mmCIF file of C-alpha atoms in Angstrom:
data_model
loop_
_atom_site.group_PDB
_atom_site.id
_atom_site.type_symbol
_atom_site.label_atom_id
_atom_site.label_comp_id
_atom_site.label_asym_id
_atom_site.label_seq_id
_atom_site.Cartn_x
_atom_site.Cartn_y
_atom_site.Cartn_z
ATOM 1 C CA MET A 1 54.427 180.682 132.754
ATOM 2 C CA LEU A 2 53.532 184.375 133.758
ATOM 3 C CA GLN A 3 49.752 183.295 133.550
ATOM 4 C CA PHE A 4 50.970 180.378 136.118
ATOM 5 C CA THR A 5 52.750 182.404 138.867
ATOM 6 C CA GLU A 6 49.991 184.945 138.637
ATOM 7 C CA GLU A 7 47.280 182.168 139.248
ATOM 8 C CA LYS A 8 49.311 181.006 142.182
ATOM 9 C CA LEU A 9 49.722 184.364 143.447
ATOM 10 C CA GLY A 10 45.576 184.973 143.350
ATOM 11 C CA GLN A 11 46.598 187.653 140.710
ATOM 12 C CA ALA A 12 44.522 186.313 137.704
ATOM 13 C CA GLU A 13 41.571 184.099 137.200
ATOM 14 C CA LYS A 14 41.691 180.313 136.277
ATOM 15 C CA THR A 15 39.207 178.327 134.070
ATOM 16 C CA GLU A 16 38.074 175.346 136.101
ATOM 17 C CA LEU A 17 37.278 172.073 134.863
ATOM 18 C CA ASP A 18 33.904 170.506 134.789
ATOM 19 C CA ALA A 19 32.734 168.546 137.604
ATOM 20 C CA HIS A 20 32.637 164.867 135.228
ATOM 21 C CA LEU A 21 36.275 165.868 134.195
ATOM 22 C CA GLU A 22 37.726 166.744 137.484
ATOM 23 C CA ASN A 23 36.111 163.139 138.512
ATOM 24 C CA LEU A 24 37.607 161.347 135.848
ATOM 25 C CA LEU A 25 41.230 162.456 136.470
ATOM 26 C CA SER A 26 41.001 162.205 139.913
ATOM 27 C CA LYS A 27 39.763 158.492 139.330
ATOM 28 C CA ALA A 28 43.125 157.839 136.971
ATOM 29 C CA GLU A 29 45.391 159.570 139.713
ATOM 30 C CA CYS A 30 44.168 157.246 142.533
ATOM 31 C CA THR A 31 44.075 154.095 140.172
ATOM 32 C CA LYS A 32 47.954 154.707 139.148
ATOM 33 C CA LEU A 33 48.760 155.204 142.523
ATOM 34 C CA TRP A 34 47.400 151.873 143.812
ATOM 35 C CA THR A 35 48.560 149.940 140.835
ATOM 36 C CA GLU A 36 51.684 150.902 141.617
ATOM 37 C CA LYS A 37 51.774 149.813 145.306
ATOM 38 C CA ILE A 38 49.815 146.744 144.585
ATOM 39 C CA MET A 39 52.384 145.521 142.202
ATOM 40 C CA LYS A 40 55.487 146.719 143.578
ATOM 41 C CA GLN A 41 54.154 144.499 146.714
ATOM 42 C CA THR A 42 53.376 141.870 144.940
ATOM 43 C CA GLU A 43 57.062 141.947 143.280
ATOM 44 C CA VAL A 44 58.076 141.592 147.364
ATOM 45 C CA LEU A 45 55.664 139.087 147.905
ATOM 46 C CA LEU A 46 57.120 136.418 144.955
ATOM 47 C CA GLN A 47 60.560 137.497 145.152
ATOM 48 C CA PRO A 48 61.178 138.583 148.875
ATOM 49 C CA ASN A 49 64.758 138.968 148.179
ATOM 50 C CA PRO A 50 65.641 142.648 147.162
ATOM 51 C CA ASN A 51 68.943 142.171 145.422
ATOM 52 C CA ALA A 52 67.324 139.480 143.187
ATOM 53 C CA ARG A 53 64.408 141.529 142.295
ATOM 54 C CA MET A 54 67.339 144.232 141.430
ATOM 55 C CA GLU A 55 69.164 141.610 139.135
ATOM 56 C CA GLU A 56 65.855 140.899 137.675
ATOM 57 C CA PHE A 57 65.288 144.330 136.830
ATOM 58 C CA VAL A 58 68.447 145.269 135.048
ATOM 59 C CA TYR A 59 68.379 141.847 133.116
ATOM 60 C CA GLU A 60 64.962 143.009 132.219
ATOM 61 C CA LYS A 61 66.135 146.516 131.175
ATOM 62 C CA LEU A 62 69.337 144.857 129.061
ATOM 63 C CA ASP A 63 66.705 142.365 127.498
ATOM 64 C CA ARG A 64 68.464 139.632 128.763
ATOM 65 C CA LYS A 65 67.747 136.600 130.737
ATOM 66 C CA ALA A 66 68.544 136.589 134.381
ATOM 67 C CA PRO A 67 71.052 133.789 135.259
ATOM 68 C CA SER A 68 68.778 130.843 136.659
ATOM 69 C CA ARG A 69 69.614 129.667 140.245
ATOM 70 C CA MET A 70 68.200 127.811 142.505
ATOM 71 C CA ASN A 71 65.361 129.755 144.524
ATOM 72 C CA ASN A 72 65.264 129.132 148.753
ATOM 73 C CA PRO A 73 62.964 125.685 148.767
ATOM 74 C CA GLU A 74 64.958 124.165 146.182
ATOM 75 C CA LEU A 75 68.423 125.064 147.945
ATOM 76 C CA LEU A 76 67.172 123.755 151.179
ATOM 77 C CA GLY A 77 65.909 120.746 149.510
ATOM 78 C CA GLN A 78 69.150 119.760 148.112
ATOM 79 C CA TYR A 79 70.610 120.552 151.416
ATOM 80 C CA MET A 80 68.255 118.040 152.906
ATOM 81 C CA ILE A 81 69.020 115.836 150.486
ATOM 82 C CA ASP A 82 73.204 116.031 150.226
ATOM 83 C CA ALA A 83 72.858 115.813 154.654
ATOM 84 C CA GLY A 84 70.134 112.583 153.838
ATOM 85 C CA ASN A 85 73.181 110.973 151.568
ATOM 86 C CA GLU A 86 75.599 111.659 154.183
ATOM 87 C CA PHE A 87 74.411 109.849 157.226
ATOM 88 C CA GLY A 88 72.834 107.381 154.972
ATOM 89 C CA PRO A 89 69.967 106.632 153.267
ATOM 90 C CA GLY A 90 69.681 103.366 155.047
ATOM 91 C CA THR A 91 68.989 104.792 158.219
ATOM 92 C CA ALA A 92 65.569 106.648 159.368
ATOM 93 C CA TYR A 93 66.728 109.616 159.920
ATOM 94 C CA GLY A 94 68.640 109.945 156.569
ATOM 95 C CA ASN A 95 65.700 108.390 154.536
ATOM 96 C CA ALA A 96 63.350 110.976 155.996
ATOM 97 C CA LEU A 97 65.853 113.858 155.265
ATOM 98 C CA ILE A 98 66.036 112.833 151.738
ATOM 99 C CA LYS A 99 62.099 112.724 151.338
ATOM 100 C CA CYS A 100 61.879 116.195 152.808
ATOM 101 C CA GLY A 101 64.444 117.600 150.690
ATOM 102 C CA GLU A 102 62.411 116.164 147.660
ATOM 103 C CA THR A 103 59.368 117.580 148.737
ATOM 104 C CA GLN A 104 61.222 121.038 149.629
ATOM 105 C CA LYS A 105 62.464 120.824 145.775
ATOM 106 C CA ARG A 106 58.775 120.213 144.276
ATOM 107 C CA ILE A 107 57.607 123.232 146.293
ATOM 108 C CA GLY A 108 60.607 125.020 144.614
ATOM 109 C CA THR A 109 58.964 124.191 141.302
ATOM 110 C CA ALA A 110 55.543 125.336 142.430
ATOM 111 C CA ASP A 111 57.076 128.666 143.598
ATOM 112 C CA ARG A 112 58.817 129.300 140.032
ATOM 113 C CA GLU A 113 55.367 128.148 138.379
ATOM 114 C CA LEU A 114 53.271 130.450 140.473
ATOM 115 C CA ILE A 115 56.175 133.533 139.650
ATOM 116 C CA GLN A 116 56.284 132.750 136.563
ATOM 117 C CA THR A 117 52.620 132.838 136.046
ATOM 118 C CA SER A 118 51.906 135.982 138.137
ATOM 119 C CA ALA A 119 54.484 137.627 136.210
ATOM 120 C CA ILE A 120 52.687 137.274 132.973
ATOM 121 C CA ASN A 121 48.941 137.404 133.439
ATOM 122 C CA PHE A 122 49.334 139.657 136.918
ATOM 123 C CA LEU A 123 52.182 142.048 137.304
ATOM 124 C CA THR A 124 52.693 142.816 133.066
ATOM 125 C CA PRO A 125 49.242 144.340 132.911
ATOM 126 C CA LEU A 126 49.664 146.677 136.099
ATOM 127 C CA ARG A 127 53.143 147.767 134.592
ATOM 128 C CA ASN A 128 51.813 148.295 130.675
ATOM 129 C CA PHE A 129 49.030 150.501 132.070
ATOM 130 C CA ILE A 130 51.775 152.233 134.454
ATOM 131 C CA GLU A 131 53.998 152.725 131.562
ATOM 132 C CA GLY A 132 51.609 152.690 128.814
ATOM 133 C CA ASP A 133 48.379 154.048 129.244
ATOM 134 C CA TYR A 134 48.836 156.050 132.404
ATOM 135 C CA LYS A 135 52.071 157.706 130.438
ATOM 136 C CA THR A 136 49.471 158.521 127.551
ATOM 137 C CA ILE A 137 46.811 159.987 130.085
ATOM 138 C CA ALA A 138 49.427 162.162 131.598
ATOM 139 C CA LYS A 139 51.221 163.463 128.582
ATOM 140 C CA GLU A 140 47.458 164.637 127.062
ATOM 141 C CA ARG A 141 46.636 165.786 131.037
ATOM 142 C CA LYS A 142 49.925 168.279 130.474
ATOM 143 C CA LEU A 143 48.654 169.579 127.275
ATOM 144 C CA LEU A 144 45.291 170.252 128.854
ATOM 145 C CA GLN A 145 47.127 172.137 131.078
ATOM 146 C CA ASN A 146 49.096 173.858 129.013
ATOM 147 C CA LYS A 147 45.824 174.949 126.820
ATOM 148 C CA ARG A 148 44.416 175.987 129.656
ATOM 149 C CA LEU A 149 47.081 178.374 130.468
ATOM 150 C CA ASP A 150 46.682 179.387 126.906
ATOM 151 C CA LEU A 151 42.916 180.401 126.936
ATOM 152 C CA ASP A 152 43.416 182.238 130.368
ATOM 153 C CA ALA A 153 46.242 183.993 129.423
ATOM 154 C CA ALA A 154 44.363 185.196 126.110
ATOM 155 C CA LYS A 155 41.222 186.318 128.723
ATOM 156 C CA THR A 156 43.752 188.245 130.594
ATOM 157 C CA ARG A 157 45.092 190.493 127.647
ATOM 158 C CA LEU A 158 41.570 190.477 126.504
ATOM 159 C CA LYS A 159 40.593 192.424 129.792
ATOM 160 C CA LYS A 160 43.532 194.831 129.374
ATOM 161 C CA ALA A 161 43.069 195.630 126.077
ATOM 162 C CA LYS A 162 41.798 199.743 125.659
ATOM 163 C CA VAL A 163 41.994 199.807 121.873
ATOM 164 C CA ALA A 164 39.216 198.370 119.424
ATOM 165 C CA GLU A 165 41.978 197.065 117.225
ATOM 166 C CA ALA A 166 43.691 195.381 120.530
ATOM 167 C CA ARG A 167 40.339 193.979 121.571
ATOM 168 C CA ALA A 168 39.089 192.658 118.362
ATOM 169 C CA ALA A 169 42.965 190.791 118.121
ATOM 170 C CA SER A 170 42.344 189.888 121.764
ATOM 171 C CA GLU A 171 38.752 188.053 121.440
ATOM 172 C CA GLN A 172 40.143 186.250 117.801
ATOM 173 C CA GLU A 173 42.583 184.724 120.195
ATOM 174 C CA VAL A 174 40.694 183.849 122.834
ATOM 175 C CA ARG A 175 38.089 182.153 120.007
ATOM 176 C CA ILE A 176 41.192 180.131 119.060
ATOM 177 C CA THR A 177 42.398 179.034 122.396
ATOM 178 C CA GLN A 178 39.064 178.112 123.930
ATOM 179 C CA SER A 179 38.756 176.179 120.550
ATOM 180 C CA GLU A 180 42.208 174.136 121.227
ATOM 181 C CA PHE A 181 41.372 173.995 124.733
ATOM 182 C CA ASP A 182 37.663 172.204 123.996
ATOM 183 C CA ARG A 183 39.022 169.778 121.688
ATOM 184 C CA GLN A 184 42.288 168.847 124.066
ATOM 185 C CA ALA A 185 39.330 168.249 127.022
ATOM 186 C CA GLU A 186 37.445 166.276 124.516
ATOM 187 C CA ILE A 187 40.754 164.170 123.777
ATOM 188 C CA THR A 188 41.613 163.897 127.626
ATOM 189 C CA ARG A 189 38.000 162.901 128.417
ATOM 190 C CA LEU A 190 38.151 160.058 125.682
ATOM 191 C CA LEU A 191 41.247 158.703 127.488
ATOM 192 C CA LEU A 192 40.323 158.569 131.167
ATOM 193 C CA GLU A 193 36.711 157.236 130.352
ATOM 194 C CA GLY A 194 38.931 154.283 129.324
ATOM 195 C CA ILE A 195 40.306 153.714 133.214
ATOM 196 C CA SER A 196 36.490 151.720 133.511
ATOM 197 C CA SER A 197 38.011 149.335 131.128
ATOM 198 C CA THR A 198 41.534 149.236 132.773
ATOM 199 C CA HIS A 199 39.691 148.180 136.100
ATOM 200 C CA ALA A 200 37.594 145.499 134.208
ATOM 201 C CA HIS A 201 40.895 144.101 132.900
ATOM 202 C CA HIS A 202 42.846 144.561 135.924
ATOM 203 C CA LEU A 203 39.691 142.756 137.769
ATOM 204 C CA ARG A 204 40.621 139.610 135.242
ATOM 205 C CA CYS A 205 44.041 139.873 135.645
ATOM 206 C CA LEU A 206 43.328 139.470 139.844
ATOM 207 C CA ASN A 207 41.512 136.616 138.973
ATOM 208 C CA ASP A 208 44.077 134.812 137.003
ATOM 209 C CA PHE A 209 46.458 135.741 139.815
ATOM 210 C CA VAL A 210 43.982 134.276 142.767
ATOM 211 C CA GLU A 211 43.747 131.300 140.901
ATOM 212 C CA ALA A 212 47.784 130.837 140.693
ATOM 213 C CA GLN A 213 47.842 131.307 144.026
ATOM 214 C CA MET A 214 45.104 128.718 144.594
ATOM 215 C CA THR A 215 46.829 126.408 142.323
ATOM 216 C CA TYR A 216 50.699 127.263 144.241
ATOM 217 C CA TYR A 217 48.654 126.402 148.116
ATOM 218 C CA ALA A 218 47.119 123.510 146.928
ATOM 219 C CA GLN A 219 50.484 121.828 145.373
ATOM 220 C CA CYS A 220 52.322 122.978 148.443
ATOM 221 C CA TYR A 221 49.290 121.471 150.614
ATOM 222 C CA GLN A 222 49.455 117.906 148.292
ATOM 223 C CA TYR A 223 53.163 117.709 148.677
ATOM 224 C CA MET A 224 53.256 118.295 152.484
ATOM 225 C CA LEU A 225 50.499 115.751 152.927
ATOM 226 C CA ASP A 226 51.937 113.259 150.877
ATOM 227 C CA LEU A 227 55.244 113.722 152.714
ATOM 228 C CA GLN A 228 53.242 113.329 156.167
ATOM 229 C CA LYS A 229 51.879 110.042 155.215
ATOM 230 C CA GLN A 230 55.248 108.956 154.367
ATOM 231 C CA LEU A 231 56.786 109.990 157.812
ATOM 232 C CA GLY A 232 54.105 108.810 159.467
ATOM 233 C CA SER A 233 54.917 109.362 163.550
ATOM 234 C CA PHE A 234 58.700 110.177 163.052
ATOM 235 C CA PRO A 235 58.200 113.308 163.854
ATOM 236 C CA SER A 236 56.586 113.278 167.243
ATOM 237 C CA THR A 237 59.370 110.439 168.151
ATOM 238 C CA PHE A 238 62.205 112.579 167.205
ATOM 239 C CA LEU A 239 60.684 115.475 169.462
ATOM 240 C CA SER A 240 60.529 113.094 172.184
ATOM 241 C CA ASN A 241 63.662 111.318 171.766
ATOM 242 C CA ASN A 242 65.612 114.663 172.013
ATOM 243 C CA ASN A 243 63.832 116.319 174.679
ATOM 244 C CA GLN A 244 62.639 119.082 172.783
ATOM 245 C CA SER A 245 59.869 121.213 174.626
ATOM 246 C CA SER A 246 56.868 122.579 172.665
ATOM 247 C CA SER A 247 54.277 125.037 173.468
ATOM 248 C CA THR A 248 51.658 122.417 172.353
ATOM 249 C CA PRO A 249 51.921 119.172 173.419
ATOM 250 C CA VAL A 250 52.893 116.147 170.927
ATOM 251 C CA GLN A 251 50.480 113.955 170.969
ATOM 252 C CA SER A 252 51.560 110.141 170.698
ATOM 253 C CA VAL A 253 50.414 108.388 167.965
ATOM 254 C CA SER A 254 50.118 104.632 167.907
ATOM 255 C CA THR A 255 47.176 103.507 165.446
ATOM 256 C CA PRO A 256 48.427 100.526 163.001
ATOM 257 C CA SER A 257 47.211 102.393 160.109
ATOM 258 C CA VAL A 258 49.836 105.373 160.915
ATOM 259 C CA LEU A 259 52.409 102.822 161.592
ATOM 260 C CA ALA A 260 51.987 101.004 158.559
ATOM 261 C CA SER A 261 52.151 104.464 157.091
ATOM 262 C CA ALA A 262 55.961 105.231 158.837
ATOM 263 C CA SER A 263 56.951 101.674 157.979
ATOM 264 C CA ALA A 264 56.252 102.706 154.346
ATOM 265 C CA SER A 265 59.226 105.667 154.715
ATOM 266 C CA LEU A 266 61.794 103.333 155.897
ATOM 267 C CA PRO A 267 64.344 103.133 153.234
ATOM 268 C CA SER A 268 64.342 100.341 150.576
ATOM 269 C CA VAL A 269 67.584 98.659 151.535
ATOM 270 C CA SER A 270 66.539 98.600 155.258
ATOM 271 C CA ASN A 271 63.320 97.854 154.421
ATOM 272 C CA SER A 272 63.838 94.698 152.299
ATOM 273 C CA ILE A 273 66.124 93.689 155.339
ATOM 274 C CA VAL A 274 63.436 94.140 157.977
ATOM 275 C CA THR A 275 60.624 92.662 156.028
ATOM 276 C CA SER A 276 62.871 89.628 155.384
ATOM 277 C CA GLY A 277 64.012 89.187 158.916
ATOM 278 C CA ILE A 278 60.156 89.634 160.043
ATOM 279 C CA SER A 279 59.134 87.190 158.038
ATOM 280 C CA GLU A 280 61.409 84.760 158.952
ATOM 281 C CA LEU A 281 60.553 85.571 162.651
ATOM 282 C CA ARG A 282 57.076 84.789 161.837
ATOM 283 C CA SER A 283 57.231 81.712 160.060
ATOM 284 C CA SER A 284 59.585 79.992 162.840
ATOM 285 C CA SER A 285 58.616 79.815 166.323
ATOM 286 C CA GLY A 286 61.949 81.178 168.029
ATOM 287 C CA SER A 287 62.443 84.595 169.201
ATOM 288 C CA ARG A 288 65.085 87.359 168.105
ATOM 289 C CA LYS A 289 66.901 90.320 169.860
ATOM 290 C CA ALA A 290 65.890 94.118 168.516
ATOM 291 C CA ARG A 291 67.304 97.386 169.191
ATOM 292 C CA VAL A 292 64.757 100.321 169.686
ATOM 293 C CA LEU A 293 65.687 102.720 167.320
ATOM 294 C CA TYR A 294 63.110 105.496 168.866
ATOM 295 C CA ASP A 295 61.318 106.186 172.238
ATOM 296 C CA TYR A 296 57.744 104.841 172.296
ATOM 297 C CA ASP A 297 55.074 105.654 174.892
ATOM 298 C CA ALA A 298 52.428 102.731 174.900
ATOM 299 C CA ALA A 299 48.981 103.630 174.166
ATOM 300 C CA ASN A 300 47.556 100.828 176.727
ATOM 301 C CA SER A 301 48.096 98.194 178.945
ATOM 302 C CA SER A 302 48.742 95.736 175.756
ATOM 303 C CA GLU A 303 51.818 97.297 174.607
ATOM 304 C CA LEU A 304 55.035 97.783 175.718
ATOM 305 C CA SER A 305 56.761 101.210 176.220
ATOM 306 C CA LEU A 306 60.125 101.493 175.008
ATOM 307 C CA LEU A 307 63.602 103.751 175.857
ATOM 308 C CA ALA A 308 65.964 104.547 172.200
ATOM 309 C CA ASP A 309 68.827 102.043 172.124
ATOM 310 C CA GLU A 310 67.511 99.765 174.630
ATOM 311 C CA VAL A 311 67.458 95.492 173.354
ATOM 312 C CA ILE A 312 64.650 93.853 173.950
ATOM 313 C CA THR A 313 63.538 89.836 172.962
ATOM 314 C CA VAL A 314 60.575 90.367 170.311
ATOM 315 C CA TYR A 315 58.745 87.527 168.517
ATOM 316 C CA SER A 316 55.595 86.518 166.883
ATOM 317 C CA ILE A 317 52.196 85.244 167.626
ATOM 318 C CA PRO A 318 49.535 83.568 165.311
ATOM 319 C CA GLY A 319 46.834 85.894 164.292
ATOM 320 C CA MET A 320 49.103 89.120 165.413
ATOM 321 C CA ASP A 321 48.817 92.576 163.118
ATOM 322 C CA SER A 322 51.403 92.437 160.667
ATOM 323 C CA ASP A 323 52.409 96.049 162.003
ATOM 324 C CA TRP A 324 53.113 94.788 165.375
ATOM 325 C CA LEU A 325 55.479 91.997 167.196
ATOM 326 C CA MET A 326 55.460 90.644 170.962
ATOM 327 C CA GLY A 327 58.381 92.222 172.804
ATOM 328 C CA GLU A 328 60.187 91.624 176.192
ATOM 329 C CA ARG A 329 62.315 93.448 178.946
ATOM 330 C CA GLY A 330 62.662 91.147 181.769
ATOM 331 C CA ASN A 331 59.278 90.301 182.946
ATOM 332 C CA GLN A 332 57.633 93.248 181.207
ATOM 333 C CA LYS A 333 56.402 92.311 177.664
ATOM 334 C CA GLY A 334 53.472 93.439 175.595
ATOM 335 C CA LYS A 335 52.849 94.759 171.624
ATOM 336 C CA VAL A 336 55.919 96.726 170.138
ATOM 337 C CA PRO A 337 55.706 98.672 166.934
ATOM 338 C CA ILE A 338 57.620 96.746 163.813
ATOM 339 C CA THR A 339 59.225 100.136 162.957
ATOM 340 C CA TYR A 340 60.527 101.233 165.792
ATOM 341 C CA LEU A 341 63.052 98.256 166.014
ATOM 342 C CA GLU A 342 66.059 96.784 164.466
ATOM 343 C CA LEU A 343 66.446 93.507 164.053
ATOM 344 C CA LEU A 344 69.837 91.899 164.995
ATOM 345 C CA ASN A 345 71.613 89.114 163.803
#
């Protein structure tokens, strides 16, 4: 303790570590610092809720499994499904909500898989380094510091020794402390040289984390792509129907392929009724009244623009595409998409 104080006051000499060992110590400290930061921020990324992170930490320390709860996408999905069932699966909006809810739940499942895979393959190895390897390095480094202080204290006593007998004892002490210091320096050096292996291991773990993220985002993209195909052009019509403004104009979609996709997204009960009604209409030469479900902007002069909730007359003509009917409103007539219509009795 006296040696340490005198060094701080500049009253005693200090044995410097060799440059290689100093570089290794600096590399280890830098590795520990950035590993902690990356680990903590990854935990925030995977679980943004600090209360949930704290709960998981407590259960982990108690060696108990945290209670299973719905994550945010799963909870949103459940709300959407409940709302869709409340509004009616037979309505376009209710059916769309149910489909969106099911997709959100699938995203929630993918989210759980990402967290689990990342925790095992990425966070755990990083935490093992901080709580295991680096603690051992820090312990041996502390021992090296103590051995250095013992050596320098012995050197100081040797300088101060005046009597031959005292000098001989001090020289013997210096030899012993020097030997212990060199031995501890070698132990510390061997541990520190393992940092390069740690970097290589963490690199493999990082690749595993990137692969887990890639799988997660690919799954989410595929889920949303499938959902978009199921919903077809309904999102743009909802925006138009609710008179909501957007910084980016919503393009009107009217291609038969997209409309066919939209038709596929209708509920099974409603779909069967619409299909049977349209089949009867096509097999006869008569006409039917139909209520318009959503606003529709005609893409060209052969089509008829529609307003939600208006009632028009529809009929079929030979050779017409299966996704369309002819619509009449007074003196106006043109093609209309069947997915925007509800046939009336």
